[in-house]
mmCIF file of C-alpha atoms in Angstrom:
data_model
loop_
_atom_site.group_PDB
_atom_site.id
_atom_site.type_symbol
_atom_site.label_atom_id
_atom_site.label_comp_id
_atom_site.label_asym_id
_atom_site.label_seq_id
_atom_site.Cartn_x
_atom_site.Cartn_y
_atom_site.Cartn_z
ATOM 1 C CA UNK N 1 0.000 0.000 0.000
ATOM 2 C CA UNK N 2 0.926 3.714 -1.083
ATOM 3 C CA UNK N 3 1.869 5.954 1.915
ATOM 4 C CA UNK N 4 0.421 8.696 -0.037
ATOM 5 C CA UNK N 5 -3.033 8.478 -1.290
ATOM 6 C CA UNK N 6 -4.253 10.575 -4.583
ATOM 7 C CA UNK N 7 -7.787 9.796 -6.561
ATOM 8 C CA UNK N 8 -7.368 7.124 -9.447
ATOM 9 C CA UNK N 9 -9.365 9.604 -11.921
ATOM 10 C CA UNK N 10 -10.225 13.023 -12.625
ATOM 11 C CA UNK N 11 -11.770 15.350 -15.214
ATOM 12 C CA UNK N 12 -11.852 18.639 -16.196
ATOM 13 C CA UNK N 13 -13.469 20.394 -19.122
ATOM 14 C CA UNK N 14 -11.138 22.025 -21.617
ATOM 15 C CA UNK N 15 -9.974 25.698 -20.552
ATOM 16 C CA UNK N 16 -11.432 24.971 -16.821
ATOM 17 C CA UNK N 17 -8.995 25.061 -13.448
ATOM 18 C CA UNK N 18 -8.872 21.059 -12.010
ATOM 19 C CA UNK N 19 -6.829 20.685 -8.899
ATOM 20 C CA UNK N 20 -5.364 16.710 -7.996
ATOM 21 C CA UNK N 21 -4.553 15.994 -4.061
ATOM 22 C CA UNK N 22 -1.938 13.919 -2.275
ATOM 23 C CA UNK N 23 -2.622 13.382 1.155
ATOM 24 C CA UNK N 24 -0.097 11.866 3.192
ATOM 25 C CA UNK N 25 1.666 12.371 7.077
ATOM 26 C CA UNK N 26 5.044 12.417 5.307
ATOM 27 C CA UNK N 27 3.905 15.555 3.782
ATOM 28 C CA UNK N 28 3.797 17.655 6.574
ATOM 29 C CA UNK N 29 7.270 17.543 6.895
ATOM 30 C CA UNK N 30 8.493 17.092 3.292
ATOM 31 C CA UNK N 31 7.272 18.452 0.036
ATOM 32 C CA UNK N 32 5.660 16.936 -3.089
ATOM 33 C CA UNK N 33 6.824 16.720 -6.631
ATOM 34 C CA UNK N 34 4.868 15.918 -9.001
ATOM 35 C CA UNK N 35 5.198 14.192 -12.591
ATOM 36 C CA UNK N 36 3.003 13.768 -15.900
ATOM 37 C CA UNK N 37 2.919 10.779 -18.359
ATOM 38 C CA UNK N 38 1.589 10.152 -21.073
ATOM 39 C CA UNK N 39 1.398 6.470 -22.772
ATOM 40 C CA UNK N 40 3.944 5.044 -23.724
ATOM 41 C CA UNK N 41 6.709 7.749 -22.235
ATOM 42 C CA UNK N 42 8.923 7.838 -19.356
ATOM 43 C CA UNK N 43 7.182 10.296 -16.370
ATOM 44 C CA UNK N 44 7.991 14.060 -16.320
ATOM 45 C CA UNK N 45 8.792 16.720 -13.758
ATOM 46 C CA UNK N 46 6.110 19.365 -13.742
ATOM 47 C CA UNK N 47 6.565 20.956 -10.417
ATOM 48 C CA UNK N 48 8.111 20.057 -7.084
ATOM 49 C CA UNK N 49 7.763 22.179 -3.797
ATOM 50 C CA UNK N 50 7.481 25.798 -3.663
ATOM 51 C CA UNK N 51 5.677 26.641 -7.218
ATOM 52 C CA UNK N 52 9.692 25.371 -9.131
ATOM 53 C CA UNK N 53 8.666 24.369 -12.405
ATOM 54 C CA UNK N 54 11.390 23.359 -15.250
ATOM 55 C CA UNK N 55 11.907 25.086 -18.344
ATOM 56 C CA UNK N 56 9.449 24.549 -20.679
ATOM 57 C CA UNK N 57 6.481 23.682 -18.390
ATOM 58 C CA UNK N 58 3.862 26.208 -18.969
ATOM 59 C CA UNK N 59 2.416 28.500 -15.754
ATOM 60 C CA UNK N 60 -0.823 26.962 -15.537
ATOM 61 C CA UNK N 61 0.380 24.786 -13.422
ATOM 62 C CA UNK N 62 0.898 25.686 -9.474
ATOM 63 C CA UNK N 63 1.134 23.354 -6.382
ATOM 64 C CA UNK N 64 0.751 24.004 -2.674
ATOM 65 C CA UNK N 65 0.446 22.355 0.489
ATOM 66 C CA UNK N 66 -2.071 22.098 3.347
ATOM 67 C CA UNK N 67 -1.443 20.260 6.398
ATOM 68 C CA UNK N 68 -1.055 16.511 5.110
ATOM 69 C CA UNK N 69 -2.191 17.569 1.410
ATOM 70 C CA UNK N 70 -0.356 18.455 -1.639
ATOM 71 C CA UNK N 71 -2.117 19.664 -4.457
ATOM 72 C CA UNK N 72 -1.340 20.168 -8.027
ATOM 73 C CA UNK N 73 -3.711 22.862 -10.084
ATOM 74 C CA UNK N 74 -3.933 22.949 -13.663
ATOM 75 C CA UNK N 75 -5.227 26.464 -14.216
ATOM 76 C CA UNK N 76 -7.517 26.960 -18.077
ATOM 77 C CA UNK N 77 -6.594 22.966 -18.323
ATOM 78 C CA UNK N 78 -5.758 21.859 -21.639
ATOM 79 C CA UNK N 79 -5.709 18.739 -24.023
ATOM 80 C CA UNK N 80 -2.205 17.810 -23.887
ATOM 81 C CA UNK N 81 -2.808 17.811 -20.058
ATOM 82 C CA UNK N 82 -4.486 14.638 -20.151
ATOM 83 C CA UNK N 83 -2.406 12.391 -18.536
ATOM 84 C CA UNK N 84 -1.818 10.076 -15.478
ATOM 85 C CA UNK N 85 -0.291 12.756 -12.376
ATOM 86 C CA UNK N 86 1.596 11.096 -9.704
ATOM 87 C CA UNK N 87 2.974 12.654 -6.374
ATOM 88 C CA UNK N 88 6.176 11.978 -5.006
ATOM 89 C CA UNK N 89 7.972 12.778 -1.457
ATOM 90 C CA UNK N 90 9.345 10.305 1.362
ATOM 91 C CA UNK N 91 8.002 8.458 3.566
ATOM 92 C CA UNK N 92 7.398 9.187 7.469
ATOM 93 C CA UNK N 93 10.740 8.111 8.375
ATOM 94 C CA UNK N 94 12.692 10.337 5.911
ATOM 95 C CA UNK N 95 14.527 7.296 4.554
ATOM 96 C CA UNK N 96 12.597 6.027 1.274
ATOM 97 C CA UNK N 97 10.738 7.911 -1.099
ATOM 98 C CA UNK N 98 7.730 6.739 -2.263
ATOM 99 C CA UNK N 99 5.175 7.322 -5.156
ATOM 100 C CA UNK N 100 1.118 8.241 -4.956
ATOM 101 C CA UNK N 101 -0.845 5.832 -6.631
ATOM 102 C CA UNK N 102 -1.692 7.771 -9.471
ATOM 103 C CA UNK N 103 -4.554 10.081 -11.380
ATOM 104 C CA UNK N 104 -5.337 9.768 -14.250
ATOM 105 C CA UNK N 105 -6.832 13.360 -15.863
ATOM 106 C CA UNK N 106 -9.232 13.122 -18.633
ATOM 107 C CA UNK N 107 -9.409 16.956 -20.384
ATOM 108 C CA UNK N 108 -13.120 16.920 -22.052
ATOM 109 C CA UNK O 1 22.018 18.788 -22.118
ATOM 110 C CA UNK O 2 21.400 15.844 -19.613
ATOM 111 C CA UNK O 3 20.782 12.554 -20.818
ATOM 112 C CA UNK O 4 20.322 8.922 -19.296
ATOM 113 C CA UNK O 5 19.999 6.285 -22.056
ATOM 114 C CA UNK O 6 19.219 3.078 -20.552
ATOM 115 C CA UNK O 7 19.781 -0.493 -21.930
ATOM 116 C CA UNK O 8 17.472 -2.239 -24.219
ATOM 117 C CA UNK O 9 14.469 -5.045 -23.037
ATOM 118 C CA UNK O 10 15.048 -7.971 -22.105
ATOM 119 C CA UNK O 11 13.358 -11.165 -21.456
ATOM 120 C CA UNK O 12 13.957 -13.616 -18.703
ATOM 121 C CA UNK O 13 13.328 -16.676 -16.859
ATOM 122 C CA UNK O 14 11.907 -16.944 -13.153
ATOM 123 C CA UNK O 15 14.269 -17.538 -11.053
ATOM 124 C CA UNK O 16 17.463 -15.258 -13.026
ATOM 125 C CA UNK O 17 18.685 -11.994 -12.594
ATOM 126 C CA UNK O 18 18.912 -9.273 -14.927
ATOM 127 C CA UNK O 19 21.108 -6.027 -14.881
ATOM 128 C CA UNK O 20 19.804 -2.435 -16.650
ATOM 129 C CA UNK O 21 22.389 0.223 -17.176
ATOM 130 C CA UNK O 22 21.994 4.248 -17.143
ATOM 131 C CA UNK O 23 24.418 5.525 -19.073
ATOM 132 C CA UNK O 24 24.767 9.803 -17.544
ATOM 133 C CA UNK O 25 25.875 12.675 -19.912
ATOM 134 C CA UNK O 26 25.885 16.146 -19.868
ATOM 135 C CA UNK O 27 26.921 16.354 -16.139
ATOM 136 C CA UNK O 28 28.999 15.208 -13.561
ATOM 137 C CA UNK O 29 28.042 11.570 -12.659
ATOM 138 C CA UNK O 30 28.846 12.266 -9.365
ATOM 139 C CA UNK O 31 27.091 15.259 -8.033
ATOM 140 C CA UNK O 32 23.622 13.861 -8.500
ATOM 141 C CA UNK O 33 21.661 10.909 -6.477
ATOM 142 C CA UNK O 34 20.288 8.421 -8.933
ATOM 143 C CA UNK O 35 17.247 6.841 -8.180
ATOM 144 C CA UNK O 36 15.415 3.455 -9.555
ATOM 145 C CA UNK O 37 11.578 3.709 -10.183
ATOM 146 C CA UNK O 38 9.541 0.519 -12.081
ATOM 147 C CA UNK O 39 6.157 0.298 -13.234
ATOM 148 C CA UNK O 40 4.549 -3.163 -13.865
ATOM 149 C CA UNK O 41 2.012 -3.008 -16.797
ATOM 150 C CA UNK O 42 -1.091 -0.873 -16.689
ATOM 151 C CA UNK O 43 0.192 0.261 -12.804
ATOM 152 C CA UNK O 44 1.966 3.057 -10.879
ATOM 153 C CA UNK O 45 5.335 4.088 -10.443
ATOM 154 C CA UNK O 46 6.873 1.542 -7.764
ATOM 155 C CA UNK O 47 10.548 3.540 -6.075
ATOM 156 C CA UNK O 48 12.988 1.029 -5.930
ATOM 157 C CA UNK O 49 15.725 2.353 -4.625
ATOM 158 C CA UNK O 50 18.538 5.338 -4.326
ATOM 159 C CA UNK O 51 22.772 5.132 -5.062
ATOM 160 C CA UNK O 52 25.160 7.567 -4.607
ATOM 161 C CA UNK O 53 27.060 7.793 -7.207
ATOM 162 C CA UNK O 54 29.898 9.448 -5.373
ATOM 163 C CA UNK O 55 30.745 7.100 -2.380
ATOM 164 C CA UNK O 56 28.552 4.303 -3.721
ATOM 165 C CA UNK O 57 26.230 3.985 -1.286
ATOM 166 C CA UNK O 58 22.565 2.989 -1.540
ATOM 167 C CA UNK O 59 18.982 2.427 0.222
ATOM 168 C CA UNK O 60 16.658 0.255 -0.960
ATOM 169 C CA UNK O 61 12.935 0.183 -0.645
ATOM 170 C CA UNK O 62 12.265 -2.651 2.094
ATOM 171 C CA UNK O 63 10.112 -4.348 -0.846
ATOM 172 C CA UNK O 64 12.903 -5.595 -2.876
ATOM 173 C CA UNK O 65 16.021 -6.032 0.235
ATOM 174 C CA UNK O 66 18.404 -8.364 -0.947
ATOM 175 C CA UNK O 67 16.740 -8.882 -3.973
ATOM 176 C CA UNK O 68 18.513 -5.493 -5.807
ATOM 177 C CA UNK O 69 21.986 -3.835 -5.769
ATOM 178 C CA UNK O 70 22.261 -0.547 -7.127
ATOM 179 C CA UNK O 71 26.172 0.343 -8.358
ATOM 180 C CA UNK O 72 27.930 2.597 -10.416
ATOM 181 C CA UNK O 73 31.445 2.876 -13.283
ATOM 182 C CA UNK O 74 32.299 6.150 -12.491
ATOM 183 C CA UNK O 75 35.004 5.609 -15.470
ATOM 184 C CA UNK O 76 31.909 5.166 -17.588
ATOM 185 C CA UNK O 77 29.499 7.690 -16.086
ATOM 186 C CA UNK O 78 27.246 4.307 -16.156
ATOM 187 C CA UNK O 79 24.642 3.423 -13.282
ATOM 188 C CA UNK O 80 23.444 -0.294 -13.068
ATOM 189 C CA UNK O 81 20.367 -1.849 -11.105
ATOM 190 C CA UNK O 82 20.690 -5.816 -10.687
ATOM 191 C CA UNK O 83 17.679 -7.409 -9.599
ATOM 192 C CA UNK O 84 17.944 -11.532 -8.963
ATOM 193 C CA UNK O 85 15.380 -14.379 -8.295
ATOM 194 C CA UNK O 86 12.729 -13.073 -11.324
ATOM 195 C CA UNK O 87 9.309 -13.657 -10.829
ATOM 196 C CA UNK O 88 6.544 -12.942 -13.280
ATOM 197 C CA UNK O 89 5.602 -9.829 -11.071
ATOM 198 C CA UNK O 90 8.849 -8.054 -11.822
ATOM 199 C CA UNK O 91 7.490 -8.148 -15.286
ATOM 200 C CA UNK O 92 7.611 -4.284 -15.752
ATOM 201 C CA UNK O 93 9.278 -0.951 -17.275
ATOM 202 C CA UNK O 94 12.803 0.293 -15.213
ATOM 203 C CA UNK O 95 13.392 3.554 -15.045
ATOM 204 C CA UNK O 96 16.580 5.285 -13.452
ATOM 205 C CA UNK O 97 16.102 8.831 -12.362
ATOM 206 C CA UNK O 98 18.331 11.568 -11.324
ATOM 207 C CA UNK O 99 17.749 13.576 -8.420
ATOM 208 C CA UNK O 100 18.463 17.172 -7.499
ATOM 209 C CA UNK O 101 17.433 18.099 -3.548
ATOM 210 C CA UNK O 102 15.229 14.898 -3.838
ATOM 211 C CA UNK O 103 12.938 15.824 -7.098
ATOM 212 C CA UNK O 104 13.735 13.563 -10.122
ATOM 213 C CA UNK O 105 13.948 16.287 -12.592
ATOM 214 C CA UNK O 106 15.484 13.890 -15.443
ATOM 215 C CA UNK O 107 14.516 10.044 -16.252
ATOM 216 C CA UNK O 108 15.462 7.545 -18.393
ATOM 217 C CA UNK O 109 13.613 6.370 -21.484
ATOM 218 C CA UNK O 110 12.949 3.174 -19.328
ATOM 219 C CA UNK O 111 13.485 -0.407 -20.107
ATOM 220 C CA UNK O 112 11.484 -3.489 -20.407
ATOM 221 C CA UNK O 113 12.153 -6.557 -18.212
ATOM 222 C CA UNK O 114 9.859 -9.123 -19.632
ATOM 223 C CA UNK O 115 9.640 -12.681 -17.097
ATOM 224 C CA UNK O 116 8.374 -15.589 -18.880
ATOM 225 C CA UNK O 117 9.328 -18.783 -18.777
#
């Protein structure tokens, strides 16, 4: 079992704001990153603690954290967003690192 | 730029190991963590494991102890991740990852350990 819990689906309609949690205890002492893939492709860095996004991955996307929750916001979502969104941090003892389950975002 | 190019698929027997390489370039091999991350089919991302690639040390998830050894050529800026005694659930895509403060900001294209007897 996942120490850090996300939904397994979401959806947003094109151009509207979708936000995906990660709840977890690790997380109120550690950040979240967060990564995008697509099928077929090796997982992607969008955004890890703090609003630091890589080069080349547009503003629309924003995280923050709330107690035990990360969350990831897709602001004006759009179709190459659809993907599967997983959260990432360690664990409760610091030691590991360990992955959310997974969301997968359908953009309609 | 950064780059990891990994090996290519393989298929295997229950019961033997197999060994996936990360080849690094574009930095220095050993200022970054590498991680290990595999996803079975149709399934999350699993973390398998972290090496440092400067003193060669590693922690691995409790899930695969003594099942995996993480190691490193730093005379070929090459990571490898062994994993012994297949079994049809380690049917799944490898990835190694490099770290910066913890976030793995670049991955490899992954490969595909296929176990089949």
């Amino acid at each position: 079992s996942s120490e850090l819990t996300q939904d397994p689906a979401v959806s947003v309609a094109l151009g509207q704001t979708v936000r995906i949690t990660c709840q977890g205890d690790s997380l109120r002492n550690y950040y979240a990153s967060w990564y995008q893939q697509k099928p077929g492709q090796a997982p992607v860095l969008v955004i890890s603690g703090k609003n630091n996004r890589p080069s080349g991955i547009p503003d629309r996307f924003s995280d923050s954290t709330s107690g035990n929750t990360a969350s990831l916001t897709i602001t004006g979502a759009q179709a190459e967003d659809e993907a599967d969104y997983y959260c990432n941090s360690r664990d409760s003892s610091g030691n590991f690192w360990v992955f959310g389950g997974g969301t997968k975002l359908t953009v309609l | 730029q950064v780059q990891l190019v990994q090996s290519g698929a393989e298929v295997k027997e229950p019961g033997a190991s197999v060994k996936v390489s990360c080849k690094a370039s574009g930095y220095s091999l050993t200022n970054f963590y590498m991680h290990w991350v595999r996803q079975a089919p149709g399934q999350g991302l699993e973390w398998m494991g972290i090496l440092n690639p400067s003193g060669g040390s590693t922690t691995y998830a409790q899930k695969f102890q003594g099942r995996v050894t993480l190691a490193r050529d730093k005379s070929t800026t090459t990571v490898y991740m062994e994993l012994s005694s297949l079994r049809s659930e380690d049917t799944a895509v490898y990835y190694c990852a490099r770290a910066t403060q913890g976030v793995f900001d670049y991955w490899g294209q992954g490969t595909l350990v296929t176990v089949s007897s």
